[in-house]
Amino acid sequence: MARRPLPRILSSGTMSLNRGRDLARTAADSATDVLHPLLVIGRGLRILAAAGRRRWSQTPKDKRGPALFLGAACVLVVALVPYGPLLAMITLMAAAAWHGRDRTPAKTGPSDAETERLGSLYEALVPYFSIPEDPSPLFAHGGDWDKALSGYEFDEAGRITRLHIRYPAYFTDGEATSRARIEALLHAKSGRGREYLFDWDEEGNQLDLRVLAALPTGIAAQPFVTSPGETVLGFTDAGGVQRTLPVLEGDEPRDVPPVIWRTGPRSTEPHLLAVGQPGSGTSTLLRSVALQALRQGGDVLIVDGGGSGEYSCLSGRRGVLAVECGPTGAQATLEWAAQETERRLIATHRAREVGRPAPEDTRRPLWILLDQPSVLAHLAVAEGGPDPLAQLQVPLRHGRPAHVTVVVAEQFGHLELLNDAVWQHTRARVVLGPAAVQQVADVLGLPPHTTPTAQVPPGRGYARLGTGPVHRLQVPATPDPYDEATHPAYRQAVLELLPERQPGPDRLLSAKSLQAPAVDAPEVAAEAP
């Protein structure tokens, strides 16, 4: 039974309403800026009128007559004096502007509650930033916290959002364990459940603490503006990368900083390893990578070790060579991938020997996506067959010049089942979902620059490309479009990105149809002039 496509979401009315609301808000702000002097004078006149009415009500009745006579005489004198009315009007406007000014007192320091919080944080840091031999310690019990803590900011709940700390020069800030103790203490004292960025200035003996805003989770899969060979893994903080991409978050266009993974012959990180807990978003990442690879004209091989059917939407699509879920099919598919990698290398080498460019079929990108391959390896070994992961050594080692890219997604509990070739050649790493600092450091090679939280949305984690820095990452929402439990808008976005189906019966390609053609050396040489 054919599946009925999901209804298209109408967004033109919402976009027009939002545009009109933005124009009205901009016009109101501009009018307020232009009319600000008149508003101040009007507020001052109202204050002067209220003061005069209050003074008149306090005047005894027997003195109101002489007061009226005196006021009328003053008005007559002002009217007869040259330029008197003009000077009186100027004086009245000046008095109104003075009384109508903003008298909100500027905040010059922390409140009592904020002072108490800063004092308790200072006392908690004393055992870590002081030694008995220091004659004039910067941190001491009962000392002045304002000498060491500055640049503080608080949120509405009274929790610290930004803080600048000066610490003594003898603190061992070059040791990771010493820094980790300070970061854990500041995380606990400033409030849990938030991500903190710690910027250590070892030369100046200063530490900056800052609370990071949450990464956007409403960006769905969509055609990203990238060059050939570039894949968007997700989105990160504005200060982490020097590039932005135009995207749609719901119906609102915005520019967000992406984490770009570059593949191809000139890539230094040709293969990717994604690790996470169940439900952390590794399958979402693989679907996002597959859709971007198909949009750029590549061929995709998918091996679903979990057998959950989350890649059935790609089965039979143009550019998808196979979607395998069993150990036998995975073995045949990966064996073909190894032979195809060797064929491409041989064809490219022989073409260059005769001074010709590489054949077109060797330059078409081939993507091998494996989701939980350790499950298939375990089943194959239990049935007495060979390990399918052994076939990955050729694509991993020689895939870069052959335009072959391998992406492996695995769970934390099965990492020991991955062979050495996967760990050695997957230089681009992604960790998704809740994970301890040591788990992230074991996969990425460096600890995260922020404090991980226990509760994170799906697709949230960290990424590191080669020897680069560790970036916070939020994967675009790319759910299974046949899963009715997910958001309808996200499912519709994935359906719109799927290629058309191939002609013929909707079935997986067999291993026999994936036989690599042999390279005939005399035929290649005959093409040479």
Short mmCIF file of C-alpha atoms in Angstrom, two decimals:
data_model
loop_
_atom_site.label_atom_id
_atom_site.label_comp_id
_atom_site.label_asym_id
_atom_site.label_seq_id
_atom_site.Cartn_x
_atom_site.Cartn_y
_atom_site.Cartn_z
CA MET A 1 0.00 0.00 0.00
CA ALA A 2 1.47 3.31 -1.07
CA ARG A 3 2.16 5.82 1.65
CA ARG A 4 0.23 9.05 1.44
CA PRO A 5 2.56 12.07 1.42
CA LEU A 6 2.40 14.38 4.38
CA PRO A 7 0.48 17.67 3.90
CA ARG A 8 2.54 20.69 2.96
CA ILE A 9 2.68 23.34 5.65
CA LEU A 10 1.43 26.73 4.51
CA SER A 11 3.76 29.42 5.74
CA SER A 12 3.11 32.47 3.53
CA GLY A 13 0.49 33.92 5.88
CA THR A 14 2.68 33.47 8.92
CA MET A 15 5.68 35.04 7.18
CA SER A 16 3.60 38.09 6.13
CA LEU A 17 2.26 38.49 9.66
CA ASN A 18 5.76 38.30 11.14
CA ARG A 19 7.08 40.79 8.58
CA GLY A 20 4.28 43.24 9.39
CA ARG A 21 4.89 42.86 13.11
CA ASP A 22 8.61 43.59 12.62
CA LEU A 23 7.86 46.71 10.55
CA ALA A 24 5.43 48.00 13.18
CA ARG A 25 7.96 47.40 15.96
CA THR A 26 10.68 49.20 13.99
CA ALA A 27 8.40 52.17 13.28
CA ALA A 28 7.43 52.41 16.95
CA ASP A 29 11.08 52.37 18.04
CA SER A 30 11.98 55.10 15.51
CA ALA A 31 9.04 57.27 16.59
CA THR A 32 10.04 56.89 20.22
CA ASP A 33 13.58 58.06 19.45
CA VAL A 34 12.36 61.10 17.49
CA LEU A 35 9.70 62.15 20.00
CA HIS A 36 11.81 61.48 23.10
CA PRO A 37 12.41 65.22 23.92
CA LEU A 38 8.68 65.96 23.64
CA LEU A 39 7.88 62.99 25.86
CA VAL A 40 10.34 64.24 28.50
CA ILE A 41 8.90 67.80 28.42
CA GLY A 42 5.34 66.48 28.59
CA ARG A 43 6.21 64.32 31.60
CA GLY A 44 7.83 67.37 33.27
CA LEU A 45 4.79 69.58 32.61
CA ARG A 46 2.59 66.94 34.16
CA ILE A 47 4.83 66.84 37.24
CA LEU A 48 4.84 70.67 37.52
CA ALA A 49 1.06 70.80 37.14
CA ALA A 50 0.60 68.20 39.84
CA ALA A 51 2.98 70.09 42.14
CA GLY A 52 1.09 73.37 41.54
CA ARG A 53 -2.27 71.76 42.18
CA ARG A 54 -0.93 70.19 45.37
CA ARG A 55 0.48 73.55 46.51
CA TRP A 56 -2.84 75.30 45.78
CA SER A 57 -4.80 72.72 47.80
CA GLN A 58 -2.43 73.25 50.74
CA THR A 59 -2.85 77.07 50.68
CA PRO A 60 -5.39 78.37 53.27
CA LYS A 61 -8.59 79.84 51.83
CA ASP A 62 -7.98 83.29 53.35
CA LYS A 63 -4.64 83.56 51.50
CA ARG A 64 -5.79 82.35 48.06
CA GLY A 65 -7.02 85.84 47.02
CA PRO A 66 -3.68 87.60 47.61
CA ALA A 67 -1.92 84.68 45.95
CA LEU A 68 -4.07 85.05 42.82
CA PHE A 69 -3.44 88.81 42.78
CA LEU A 70 0.33 88.27 43.09
CA GLY A 71 0.28 85.69 40.28
CA ALA A 72 -1.69 87.99 37.98
CA ALA A 73 0.76 90.84 38.67
CA CYS A 74 3.70 88.60 37.79
CA VAL A 75 2.03 87.57 34.52
CA LEU A 76 1.38 91.25 33.67
CA VAL A 77 4.99 92.21 34.35
CA VAL A 78 6.28 89.35 32.21
CA ALA A 79 3.94 90.34 29.37
CA LEU A 80 5.14 93.99 29.45
CA VAL A 81 8.87 93.21 29.63
CA PRO A 82 10.59 92.95 26.19
CA TYR A 83 10.97 89.27 25.20
CA GLY A 84 9.24 88.40 28.45
CA PRO A 85 6.83 85.76 27.12
CA LEU A 86 9.62 84.09 25.16
CA LEU A 87 11.93 83.98 28.18
CA ALA A 88 9.08 82.69 30.35
CA MET A 89 8.32 79.92 27.84
CA ILE A 90 12.00 78.94 27.68
CA THR A 91 12.21 78.86 31.47
CA LEU A 92 9.06 76.76 31.70
CA MET A 93 10.34 74.25 29.11
CA ALA A 94 13.72 74.02 30.87
CA ALA A 95 12.02 73.37 34.21
CA ALA A 96 9.74 70.76 32.61
CA ALA A 97 12.71 69.01 30.96
CA TRP A 98 14.59 68.96 34.27
CA HIS A 99 11.68 67.50 36.21
CA GLY A 100 10.75 65.05 33.43
CA ARG A 101 14.18 63.45 33.08
CA ASP A 102 14.68 59.77 33.84
CA ARG A 103 15.48 59.52 37.53
CA THR A 104 16.01 55.77 37.67
CA PRO A 105 19.16 55.32 39.74
CA ALA A 106 21.96 53.54 37.88
CA LYS A 107 23.08 50.30 39.37
CA THR A 108 26.60 50.84 40.66
CA GLY A 109 27.23 47.51 42.36
CA PRO A 110 25.78 44.13 43.21
CA SER A 111 22.75 43.77 45.41
CA ASP A 112 22.89 42.19 48.84
CA ALA A 113 21.98 38.76 47.51
CA GLU A 114 24.55 39.04 44.71
CA THR A 115 27.21 40.22 47.16
CA GLU A 116 26.52 37.23 49.38
CA ARG A 117 26.79 34.85 46.41
CA LEU A 118 30.09 36.38 45.27
CA GLY A 119 31.42 36.21 48.82
CA SER A 120 30.55 32.53 49.18
CA LEU A 121 32.18 31.78 45.81
CA TYR A 122 35.30 33.64 46.91
CA GLU A 123 35.47 31.65 50.15
CA ALA A 124 35.07 28.39 48.22
CA LEU A 125 38.05 29.27 46.01
CA VAL A 126 40.37 30.08 48.93
CA PRO A 127 41.67 26.49 49.48
CA TYR A 128 42.59 26.21 45.77
CA PHE A 129 44.15 29.66 45.19
CA SER A 130 46.15 30.15 48.40
CA ILE A 131 49.17 28.65 50.13
CA PRO A 132 50.48 29.27 53.69
CA GLU A 133 53.77 30.70 52.37
CA ASP A 134 52.10 33.60 50.55
CA PRO A 135 52.77 36.81 52.60
CA SER A 136 49.91 38.77 50.98
CA PRO A 137 47.44 36.24 49.60
CA LEU A 138 44.92 37.31 47.01
CA PHE A 139 42.53 34.67 48.33
CA ALA A 140 42.16 34.44 52.11
CA HIS A 141 39.30 33.62 54.45
CA GLY A 142 37.53 36.86 55.31
CA GLY A 143 39.35 38.76 52.55
CA ASP A 144 37.99 41.23 50.03
CA TRP A 145 36.39 39.38 47.16
CA ASP A 146 36.28 42.49 44.92
CA LYS A 147 40.08 42.33 44.47
CA ALA A 148 39.85 38.91 42.79
CA LEU A 149 36.35 38.83 41.29
CA SER A 150 35.15 41.39 38.76
CA GLY A 151 33.13 41.68 35.57
CA TYR A 152 30.20 39.85 37.18
CA GLU A 153 26.76 39.59 35.62
CA PHE A 154 23.63 37.90 36.96
CA ASP A 155 20.40 36.64 35.42
CA GLU A 156 16.85 37.22 36.66
CA ALA A 157 17.14 34.33 39.12
CA GLY A 158 20.28 35.83 40.71
CA ARG A 159 22.67 33.24 39.26
CA ILE A 160 26.04 34.19 37.81
CA THR A 161 26.18 34.40 34.01
CA ARG A 162 29.60 36.02 33.61
CA LEU A 163 32.59 36.39 35.93
CA HIS A 164 36.24 37.45 35.69
CA ILE A 165 38.65 35.89 38.20
CA ARG A 166 42.23 36.86 38.99
CA TYR A 167 44.30 34.13 40.58
CA PRO A 168 47.88 34.03 41.92
CA ALA A 169 50.76 33.19 39.61
CA TYR A 170 51.77 30.08 41.56
CA PHE A 171 48.54 28.26 40.75
CA THR A 172 49.28 25.31 38.46
CA ASP A 173 46.99 26.38 35.62
CA GLY A 174 49.09 24.39 33.15
CA GLU A 175 47.83 21.10 34.59
CA ALA A 176 44.54 19.76 33.31
CA THR A 177 43.60 18.26 36.68
CA SER A 178 44.04 21.60 38.47
CA ARG A 179 41.89 23.42 35.93
CA ALA A 180 39.27 20.66 36.09
CA ARG A 181 38.93 21.07 39.88
CA ILE A 182 38.34 24.81 39.54
CA GLU A 183 35.85 24.34 36.70
CA ALA A 184 33.92 21.71 38.65
CA LEU A 185 33.75 23.99 41.71
CA LEU A 186 32.57 27.00 39.69
CA HIS A 187 30.01 24.84 37.93
CA ALA A 188 28.59 23.64 41.24
CA LYS A 189 28.57 27.05 42.94
CA SER A 190 27.22 29.02 39.96
CA GLY A 191 24.31 26.71 39.23
CA ARG A 192 23.98 23.33 37.56
CA GLY A 193 22.00 22.55 34.45
CA ARG A 194 23.78 25.16 32.30
CA GLU A 195 26.82 25.04 30.03
CA TYR A 196 29.77 27.17 31.10
CA LEU A 197 32.68 28.27 28.95
CA PHE A 198 35.99 28.64 30.82
CA ASP A 199 38.62 30.79 29.11
CA TRP A 200 41.99 30.43 30.84
CA ASP A 201 44.59 33.17 30.29
CA GLU A 202 47.69 31.45 31.65
CA GLU A 203 49.94 34.37 30.73
CA GLY A 204 47.85 36.93 32.60
CA ASN A 205 46.69 34.60 35.42
CA GLN A 206 43.04 35.30 34.66
CA LEU A 207 39.97 33.14 34.17
CA ASP A 208 36.75 34.19 32.41
CA LEU A 209 33.54 32.29 33.12
CA ARG A 210 30.58 32.66 30.78
CA VAL A 211 27.24 30.88 30.46
CA LEU A 212 26.59 29.75 26.90
CA ALA A 213 23.22 30.14 25.26
CA ALA A 214 21.47 27.01 24.06
CA LEU A 215 22.11 25.98 20.46
CA PRO A 216 19.09 26.17 18.11
CA THR A 217 17.15 22.90 17.91
CA GLY A 218 14.48 24.02 15.42
CA ILE A 219 16.64 23.88 12.26
CA ALA A 220 15.36 21.04 10.08
CA ALA A 221 17.06 19.31 7.17
CA GLN A 222 17.15 21.61 4.14
CA PRO A 223 19.36 22.41 1.12
CA PHE A 224 22.41 24.06 2.66
CA VAL A 225 24.51 26.55 0.71
CA THR A 226 27.82 24.68 0.53
CA SER A 227 30.51 23.91 -2.02
CA PRO A 228 31.07 20.42 -3.50
CA GLY A 229 32.83 18.24 -0.96
CA GLU A 230 31.46 20.15 2.05
CA THR A 231 29.06 18.51 4.49
CA VAL A 232 27.24 20.34 7.29
CA LEU A 233 27.49 18.24 10.45
CA GLY A 234 25.51 20.73 12.51
CA PHE A 235 25.63 24.18 14.04
CA THR A 236 27.77 25.64 16.79
CA ASP A 237 28.55 28.87 18.67
CA ALA A 238 29.19 32.12 16.82
CA GLY A 239 32.71 32.47 18.21
CA GLY A 240 33.76 28.94 17.28
CA VAL A 241 33.91 29.33 13.48
CA GLN A 242 34.36 32.22 11.07
CA ARG A 243 31.50 31.41 8.74
CA THR A 244 27.71 31.50 8.71
CA LEU A 245 25.06 29.80 6.61
CA PRO A 246 21.60 31.12 5.71
CA VAL A 247 19.00 28.69 7.03
CA LEU A 248 15.32 28.60 7.90
CA GLU A 249 14.42 27.96 11.53
CA GLY A 250 10.74 27.27 11.23
CA ASP A 251 9.63 30.14 8.99
CA GLU A 252 12.27 32.62 10.14
CA PRO A 253 15.42 33.08 8.00
CA ARG A 254 18.62 33.53 9.97
CA ASP A 255 22.39 33.10 9.67
CA VAL A 256 23.97 30.48 11.92
CA PRO A 257 27.60 29.29 12.26
CA PRO A 258 28.01 25.73 10.91
CA VAL A 259 30.49 22.91 11.53
CA ILE A 260 31.69 22.08 7.99
CA TRP A 261 33.34 18.73 7.26
CA ARG A 262 35.34 18.68 4.02
CA THR A 263 35.88 15.40 2.18
CA GLY A 264 37.64 14.43 -1.02
CA PRO A 265 41.24 13.89 -2.17
CA ARG A 266 42.51 17.04 -0.43
CA SER A 267 40.77 16.42 2.87
CA THR A 268 42.86 15.82 5.97
CA GLU A 269 39.90 14.13 7.71
CA PRO A 270 38.41 11.88 4.98
CA HIS A 271 36.34 9.62 7.30
CA LEU A 272 33.99 10.23 10.24
CA LEU A 273 33.20 8.40 13.50
CA ALA A 274 30.05 9.32 15.45
CA VAL A 275 29.53 7.94 18.96
CA GLY A 276 26.59 8.29 21.31
CA GLN A 277 24.05 6.63 23.54
CA PRO A 278 20.79 5.12 22.21
CA GLY A 279 18.50 7.95 21.15
CA SER A 280 21.29 10.54 21.08
CA GLY A 281 20.92 11.32 17.36
CA THR A 282 23.66 9.33 15.59
CA SER A 283 21.12 7.91 13.10
CA THR A 284 19.85 11.44 12.53
CA LEU A 285 23.39 12.53 11.72
CA LEU A 286 23.81 9.68 9.22
CA ARG A 287 20.52 10.55 7.49
CA SER A 288 21.59 14.19 7.26
CA VAL A 289 24.95 13.21 5.75
CA ALA A 290 23.25 10.83 3.30
CA LEU A 291 20.80 13.48 2.07
CA GLN A 292 23.60 16.00 1.54
CA ALA A 293 25.73 13.41 -0.29
CA LEU A 294 22.83 12.49 -2.61
CA ARG A 295 22.14 16.17 -3.30
CA GLN A 296 25.78 16.63 -4.40
CA GLY A 297 25.53 13.72 -6.84
CA GLY A 298 27.24 10.99 -4.84
CA ASP A 299 26.47 7.28 -4.48
CA VAL A 300 25.50 5.98 -1.05
CA LEU A 301 25.82 2.54 0.53
CA ILE A 302 24.03 2.07 3.86
CA VAL A 303 24.60 -0.77 6.33
CA ASP A 304 22.05 -0.68 9.16
CA GLY A 305 23.46 -2.89 11.88
CA GLY A 306 20.65 -2.11 14.30
CA GLY A 307 18.04 -3.35 11.84
CA SER A 308 15.52 -0.74 13.00
CA GLY A 309 14.50 0.23 9.46
CA GLU A 310 15.26 3.92 9.99
CA TYR A 311 16.82 4.10 6.52
CA SER A 312 13.96 2.51 4.61
CA CYS A 313 13.03 5.93 3.24
CA LEU A 314 16.27 5.82 1.20
CA SER A 315 15.69 2.36 -0.24
CA GLY A 316 15.22 2.38 -4.01
CA ARG A 317 16.09 6.08 -4.34
CA ARG A 318 18.29 7.35 -7.13
CA GLY A 319 21.91 7.33 -5.98
CA VAL A 320 21.35 4.80 -3.15
CA LEU A 321 23.15 1.63 -4.21
CA ALA A 322 21.98 -0.57 -1.32
CA VAL A 323 20.47 -0.53 2.16
CA GLU A 324 21.58 -3.70 3.98
CA CYS A 325 20.37 -4.90 7.37
CA GLY A 326 21.73 -8.46 7.60
CA PRO A 327 25.24 -9.86 8.07
CA THR A 328 25.27 -11.65 4.69
CA GLY A 329 24.23 -8.58 2.75
CA ALA A 330 26.57 -6.37 4.74
CA GLN A 331 29.47 -8.72 4.01
CA ALA A 332 28.74 -8.70 0.27
CA THR A 333 28.21 -4.92 0.19
CA LEU A 334 31.42 -4.09 2.04
CA GLU A 335 33.35 -6.60 -0.07
CA TRP A 336 32.10 -4.84 -3.17
CA ALA A 337 33.07 -1.49 -1.65
CA ALA A 338 36.62 -2.74 -1.09
CA GLN A 339 36.84 -4.02 -4.68
CA GLU A 340 35.39 -0.76 -6.00
CA THR A 341 38.00 1.23 -4.06
CA GLU A 342 40.79 -0.89 -5.55
CA ARG A 343 39.28 -0.56 -9.05
CA ARG A 344 39.17 3.21 -8.75
CA LEU A 345 42.77 3.36 -7.58
CA ILE A 346 43.99 1.17 -10.44
CA ALA A 347 41.99 3.05 -13.07
CA THR A 348 43.19 6.42 -11.80
CA HIS A 349 46.81 5.27 -11.68
CA ARG A 350 46.78 3.83 -15.21
CA ALA A 351 45.05 6.89 -16.63
CA ARG A 352 47.69 9.16 -15.15
CA GLU A 353 50.47 6.94 -16.50
CA VAL A 354 49.32 7.71 -20.05
CA GLY A 355 48.77 11.39 -19.31
CA ARG A 356 44.97 11.36 -19.23
CA PRO A 357 42.57 12.55 -16.52
CA ALA A 358 40.99 10.04 -14.21
CA PRO A 359 37.83 8.38 -15.56
CA GLU A 360 34.55 10.02 -14.68
CA ASP A 361 33.24 7.01 -12.74
CA THR A 362 36.26 7.11 -10.42
CA ARG A 363 35.61 10.73 -9.49
CA ARG A 364 31.99 10.23 -8.47
CA PRO A 365 31.87 10.34 -4.63
CA LEU A 366 31.03 7.03 -2.96
CA TRP A 367 29.72 7.18 0.62
CA ILE A 368 29.70 4.12 2.89
CA LEU A 369 27.48 4.71 5.92
CA LEU A 370 27.47 2.15 8.74
CA ASP A 371 25.12 2.40 11.71
CA GLN A 372 26.07 0.11 14.63
CA PRO A 373 28.30 -2.23 12.58
CA SER A 374 29.39 -4.05 15.75
CA VAL A 375 25.97 -5.79 15.88
CA LEU A 376 26.49 -7.28 12.40
CA ALA A 377 30.06 -8.24 13.29
CA HIS A 378 28.84 -10.10 16.36
CA LEU A 379 26.13 -11.93 14.37
CA ALA A 380 28.57 -12.86 11.62
CA VAL A 381 31.09 -14.29 14.08
CA ALA A 382 28.31 -16.18 15.90
CA GLU A 383 27.24 -17.78 12.62
CA GLY A 384 30.83 -18.76 11.83
CA GLY A 385 31.27 -16.21 9.04
CA PRO A 386 33.94 -13.56 8.49
CA ASP A 387 33.85 -10.20 10.19
CA PRO A 388 32.30 -7.61 7.82
CA LEU A 389 34.35 -4.83 9.44
CA ALA A 390 37.51 -6.41 8.07
CA GLN A 391 36.41 -5.27 4.59
CA LEU A 392 36.56 -1.64 5.73
CA GLN A 393 40.34 -1.54 5.85
CA VAL A 394 40.74 -0.86 2.13
CA PRO A 395 38.15 2.00 1.92
CA LEU A 396 39.49 3.50 5.14
CA ARG A 397 43.16 3.38 4.16
CA HIS A 398 42.88 4.20 0.45
CA GLY A 399 39.48 5.84 0.16
CA ARG A 400 40.62 9.45 0.04
CA PRO A 401 42.31 9.40 -3.42
CA ALA A 402 39.48 7.17 -4.71
CA HIS A 403 36.72 9.60 -3.58
CA VAL A 404 35.41 7.03 -1.09
CA THR A 405 34.19 8.31 2.30
CA VAL A 406 33.34 6.09 5.28
CA VAL A 407 31.02 7.21 8.11
CA VAL A 408 30.65 4.94 11.15
CA ALA A 409 28.08 5.45 13.92
CA GLU A 410 28.45 3.38 17.08
CA GLN A 411 27.32 3.35 20.69
CA PHE A 412 29.57 3.84 23.69
CA GLY A 413 29.03 0.31 24.93
CA HIS A 414 30.33 -1.30 21.72
CA LEU A 415 33.39 0.79 20.96
CA GLU A 416 35.77 -2.00 21.91
CA LEU A 417 34.41 -4.08 18.99
CA LEU A 418 35.65 -1.58 16.40
CA ASN A 419 38.95 -2.59 14.80
CA ASP A 420 42.09 -0.50 14.77
CA ALA A 421 41.56 0.69 11.19
CA VAL A 422 38.39 2.53 12.19
CA TRP A 423 40.09 4.29 15.09
CA GLN A 424 43.19 5.12 13.06
CA HIS A 425 41.59 6.57 9.94
CA THR A 426 38.45 8.30 11.26
CA ARG A 427 40.05 11.62 12.13
CA ALA A 428 36.74 13.50 12.17
CA ARG A 429 34.90 12.64 15.40
CA VAL A 430 31.45 13.44 16.80
CA VAL A 431 30.07 12.65 20.26
CA LEU A 432 26.31 13.05 20.74
CA GLY A 433 24.05 12.83 23.76
CA PRO A 434 24.87 12.89 27.48
CA ALA A 435 28.42 11.75 28.19
CA ALA A 436 31.03 12.20 30.89
CA VAL A 437 34.02 14.44 30.29
CA GLN A 438 36.36 11.45 30.17
CA GLN A 439 34.17 9.68 27.59
CA VAL A 440 34.23 12.73 25.35
CA ALA A 441 38.00 13.07 25.77
CA ASP A 442 38.57 9.38 24.92
CA VAL A 443 36.74 9.75 21.60
CA LEU A 444 37.76 13.25 20.54
CA GLY A 445 41.26 13.23 21.99
CA LEU A 446 40.59 16.42 23.97
CA PRO A 447 38.15 17.22 26.77
CA PRO A 448 35.26 19.53 25.88
CA HIS A 449 35.79 23.25 26.43
CA THR A 450 32.44 23.48 28.22
CA THR A 451 30.77 21.63 31.08
CA PRO A 452 28.47 18.90 29.69
CA THR A 453 24.94 18.80 31.06
CA ALA A 454 22.98 15.72 32.05
CA GLN A 455 19.89 16.59 29.97
CA VAL A 456 20.50 17.44 26.31
CA PRO A 457 18.17 17.36 23.28
CA PRO A 458 18.69 14.72 20.55
CA GLY A 459 21.49 15.61 18.17
CA ARG A 460 23.34 17.70 20.75
CA GLY A 461 27.02 17.02 21.42
CA TYR A 462 30.58 17.87 20.40
CA ALA A 463 32.61 17.63 17.21
CA ARG A 464 36.30 17.75 16.42
CA LEU A 465 37.84 17.66 12.95
CA GLY A 466 41.34 16.24 13.01
CA THR A 467 43.60 18.23 15.31
CA GLY A 468 41.27 21.24 15.44
CA PRO A 469 39.39 22.57 18.44
CA VAL A 470 36.35 20.95 20.02
CA HIS A 471 33.08 22.55 18.92
CA ARG A 472 29.66 22.35 20.43
CA LEU A 473 27.32 20.74 17.92
CA GLN A 474 23.60 20.57 17.21
CA VAL A 475 22.68 18.25 14.34
CA PRO A 476 19.87 19.41 12.01
CA ALA A 477 16.58 17.69 12.74
CA THR A 478 16.49 14.83 10.18
CA PRO A 479 14.05 12.21 11.51
CA ASP A 480 12.74 9.12 9.77
CA PRO A 481 9.90 10.51 7.60
CA TYR A 482 7.91 7.30 8.14
CA ASP A 483 7.99 7.69 11.93
CA GLU A 484 4.68 9.28 12.88
CA ALA A 485 5.91 10.05 16.40
CA THR A 486 8.18 12.83 15.15
CA HIS A 487 7.32 16.42 14.25
CA PRO A 488 5.30 16.62 11.00
CA ALA A 489 7.24 19.65 9.73
CA TYR A 490 10.57 17.84 10.14
CA ARG A 491 9.22 14.74 8.38
CA GLN A 492 7.96 16.84 5.49
CA ALA A 493 11.35 18.55 5.20
CA VAL A 494 13.08 15.16 4.85
CA LEU A 495 10.54 13.95 2.26
CA GLU A 496 11.18 17.04 0.14
CA LEU A 497 14.93 16.28 0.10
CA LEU A 498 14.62 12.63 -0.90
CA PRO A 499 15.62 11.86 -4.52
CA GLU A 500 13.10 10.35 -6.87
CA ARG A 501 12.70 6.59 -6.91
CA GLN A 502 14.57 4.53 -9.47
CA PRO A 503 12.53 2.94 -12.27
CA GLY A 504 11.68 -0.71 -11.81
CA PRO A 505 10.73 -2.71 -8.73
CA ASP A 506 11.44 -1.14 -5.36
CA ARG A 507 14.01 -3.50 -3.92
CA LEU A 508 17.54 -3.53 -2.59
CA LEU A 509 20.34 -4.08 -5.05
CA SER A 510 21.82 -7.54 -4.82
CA ALA A 511 25.49 -8.21 -4.31
CA LYS A 512 25.68 -9.63 -7.83
CA SER A 513 24.59 -6.30 -9.33
CA LEU A 514 27.32 -4.55 -7.37
CA GLN A 515 30.17 -6.31 -9.12
CA ALA A 516 33.01 -3.94 -9.97
CA PRO A 517 34.02 -4.06 -13.62
CA ALA A 518 37.53 -5.21 -14.22
CA VAL A 519 40.02 -2.69 -15.53
CA ASP A 520 41.50 -3.62 -18.86
CA ALA A 521 44.97 -2.16 -19.11
CA PRO A 522 45.33 -2.43 -22.91
CA GLU A 523 41.97 -0.70 -23.39
CA VAL A 524 43.04 2.24 -21.23
CA ALA A 525 46.32 2.48 -23.06
CA ALA A 526 44.56 2.37 -26.41
CA GLU A 527 42.73 5.56 -25.53
CA ALA A 528 45.99 7.42 -25.31
CA PRO A 529 46.93 9.44 -28.37
#
